[in-house]
Short mmCIF file of C-alpha atoms in Angstrom, two decimals:
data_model
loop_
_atom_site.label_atom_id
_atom_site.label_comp_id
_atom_site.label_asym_id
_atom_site.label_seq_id
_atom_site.Cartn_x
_atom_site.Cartn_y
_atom_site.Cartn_z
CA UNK A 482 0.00 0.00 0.00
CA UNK A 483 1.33 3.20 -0.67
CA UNK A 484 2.30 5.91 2.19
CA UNK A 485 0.17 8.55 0.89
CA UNK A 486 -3.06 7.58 1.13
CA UNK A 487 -5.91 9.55 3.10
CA UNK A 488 -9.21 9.26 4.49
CA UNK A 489 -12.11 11.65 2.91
CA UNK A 490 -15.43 12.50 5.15
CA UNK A 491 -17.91 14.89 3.75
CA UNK A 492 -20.81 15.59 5.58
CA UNK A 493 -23.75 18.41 5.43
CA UNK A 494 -24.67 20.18 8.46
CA UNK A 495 -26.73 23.01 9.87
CA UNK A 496 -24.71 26.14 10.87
CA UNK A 497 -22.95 28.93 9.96
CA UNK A 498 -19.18 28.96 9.31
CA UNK A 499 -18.06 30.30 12.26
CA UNK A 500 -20.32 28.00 14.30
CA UNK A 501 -19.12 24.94 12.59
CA UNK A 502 -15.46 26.01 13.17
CA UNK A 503 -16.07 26.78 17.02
CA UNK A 504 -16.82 22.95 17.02
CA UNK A 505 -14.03 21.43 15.27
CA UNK A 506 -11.32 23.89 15.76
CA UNK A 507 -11.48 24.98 19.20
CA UNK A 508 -10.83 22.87 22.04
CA UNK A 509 -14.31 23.39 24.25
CA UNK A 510 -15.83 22.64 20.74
CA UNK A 511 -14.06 19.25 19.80
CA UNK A 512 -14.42 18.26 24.02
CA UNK A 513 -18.22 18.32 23.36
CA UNK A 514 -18.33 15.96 21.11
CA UNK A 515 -15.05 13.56 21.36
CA UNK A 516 -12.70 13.66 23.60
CA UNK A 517 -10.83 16.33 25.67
CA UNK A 518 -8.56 18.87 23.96
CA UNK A 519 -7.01 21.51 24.46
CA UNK A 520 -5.80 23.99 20.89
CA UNK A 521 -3.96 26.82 21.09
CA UNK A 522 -5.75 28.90 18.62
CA UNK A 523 -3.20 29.57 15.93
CA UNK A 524 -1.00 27.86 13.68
CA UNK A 525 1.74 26.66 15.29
CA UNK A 526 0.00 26.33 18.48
CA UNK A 527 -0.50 23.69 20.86
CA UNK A 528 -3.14 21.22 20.24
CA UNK A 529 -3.64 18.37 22.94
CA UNK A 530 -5.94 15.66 23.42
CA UNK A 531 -6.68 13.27 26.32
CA UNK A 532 -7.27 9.18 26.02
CA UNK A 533 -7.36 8.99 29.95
CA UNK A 534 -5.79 10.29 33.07
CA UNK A 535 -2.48 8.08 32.56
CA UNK A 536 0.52 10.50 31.18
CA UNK A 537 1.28 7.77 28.09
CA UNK A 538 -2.85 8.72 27.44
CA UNK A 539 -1.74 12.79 26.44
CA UNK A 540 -1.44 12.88 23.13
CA UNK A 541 0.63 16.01 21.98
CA UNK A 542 -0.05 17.75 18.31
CA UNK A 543 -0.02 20.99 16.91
CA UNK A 544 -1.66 23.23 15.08
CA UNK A 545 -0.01 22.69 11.37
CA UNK A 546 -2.76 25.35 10.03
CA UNK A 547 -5.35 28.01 10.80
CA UNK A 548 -7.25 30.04 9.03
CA UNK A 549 -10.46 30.53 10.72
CA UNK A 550 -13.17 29.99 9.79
CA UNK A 551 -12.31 27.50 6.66
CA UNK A 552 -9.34 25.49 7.54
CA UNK A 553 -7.47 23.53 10.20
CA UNK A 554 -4.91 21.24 10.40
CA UNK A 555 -3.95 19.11 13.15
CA UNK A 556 -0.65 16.76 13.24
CA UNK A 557 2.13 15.99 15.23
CA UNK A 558 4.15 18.20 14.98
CA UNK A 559 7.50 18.83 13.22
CA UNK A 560 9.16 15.61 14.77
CA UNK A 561 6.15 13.20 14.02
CA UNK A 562 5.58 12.81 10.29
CA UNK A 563 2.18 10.55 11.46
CA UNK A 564 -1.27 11.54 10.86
CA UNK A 565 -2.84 14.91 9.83
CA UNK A 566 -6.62 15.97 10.26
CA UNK A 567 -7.08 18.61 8.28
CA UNK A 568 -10.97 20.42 8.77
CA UNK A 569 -12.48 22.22 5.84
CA UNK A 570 -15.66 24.14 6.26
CA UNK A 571 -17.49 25.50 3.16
CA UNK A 572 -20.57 27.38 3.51
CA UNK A 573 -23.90 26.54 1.69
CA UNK A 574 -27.42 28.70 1.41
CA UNK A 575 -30.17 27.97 3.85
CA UNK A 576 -27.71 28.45 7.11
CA UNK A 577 -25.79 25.14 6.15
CA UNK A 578 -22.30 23.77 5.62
CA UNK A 579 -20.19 21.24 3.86
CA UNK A 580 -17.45 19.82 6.51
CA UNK A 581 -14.75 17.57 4.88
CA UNK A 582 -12.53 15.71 6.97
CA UNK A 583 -8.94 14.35 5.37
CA UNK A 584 -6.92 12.09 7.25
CA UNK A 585 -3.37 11.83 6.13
CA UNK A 586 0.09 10.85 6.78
CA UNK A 587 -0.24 7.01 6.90
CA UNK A 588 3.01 5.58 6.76
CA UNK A 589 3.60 2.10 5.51
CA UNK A 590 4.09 -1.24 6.76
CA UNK A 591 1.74 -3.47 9.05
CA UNK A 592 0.70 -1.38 11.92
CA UNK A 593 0.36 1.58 9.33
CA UNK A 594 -1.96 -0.40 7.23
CA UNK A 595 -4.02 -1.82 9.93
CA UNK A 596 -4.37 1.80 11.53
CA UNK A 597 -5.81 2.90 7.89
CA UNK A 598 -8.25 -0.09 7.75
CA UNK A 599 -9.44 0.49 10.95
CA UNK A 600 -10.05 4.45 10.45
CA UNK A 601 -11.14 3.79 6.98
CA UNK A 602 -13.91 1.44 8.80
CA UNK A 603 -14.95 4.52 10.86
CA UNK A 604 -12.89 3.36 13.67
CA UNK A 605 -10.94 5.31 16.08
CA UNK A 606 -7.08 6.45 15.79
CA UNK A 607 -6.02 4.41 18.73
CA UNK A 608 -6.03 0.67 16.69
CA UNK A 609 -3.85 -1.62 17.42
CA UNK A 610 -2.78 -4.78 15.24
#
């Protein structure tokens, strides 16, 4: 399988731009809905999210884009080639959006592959083989 090979999501929603960013790029937004985070609201910022109490359950990231209230990036910073989530949020008439979701940055090799299958199921990012 080849390394560069991504997940699409596309979904319609109601909402405005802004309100549909305050949910998926902010970290009270994504904490209502998935798990706890906490984003730094700019590119290059922090963006953290919690598994469990444990400290090997903190998952660091960062911020790889923003510009509000379209696009955001999330990865793992500059020492972690691994996944990106990049957001995009495109606005549509009657008070609606388009939200895409890309997942990226799938390496190769066993544990790579199985982590795409499983997220390509609609599973979670934590898989294991």
């Amino acid at each position: 399988m080849s390394d560069d090979r991504s997940i699409e999501l596309e979904i319609e929603v109601p909402g405005t731009p802004e309100e549909v960013w305050r949910a998926i790029a902010t970290g009270p937004g994504i904490s209502s809905w998935y798990l706890p985070h906490t984003v730094e609201e700019r590119q290059g910022g922090a963006a953290n999210v919690s598994f469990g109490a444990a400290p090997e359950m903190q998952v660091a990231g960062r911020v790889a884009a923003w510009e509000p209230p379209h696009r955001v990036v999330f990865d793992g910073g500059d020492a972690d080639a691994g996944l990106a989530f990049e957001w995009l949020v495109e606005a549509r008439d009657g008070g609606r959006c388009v939200v895409r979701l890309v997942n990226s940055g799938f390496g190769s090799g066993d544990e790579w592959d199985a982590q795409y299958d499983c997220m390509a199921e609609g599973g979670c990012c934590s898989c294991s083989t």
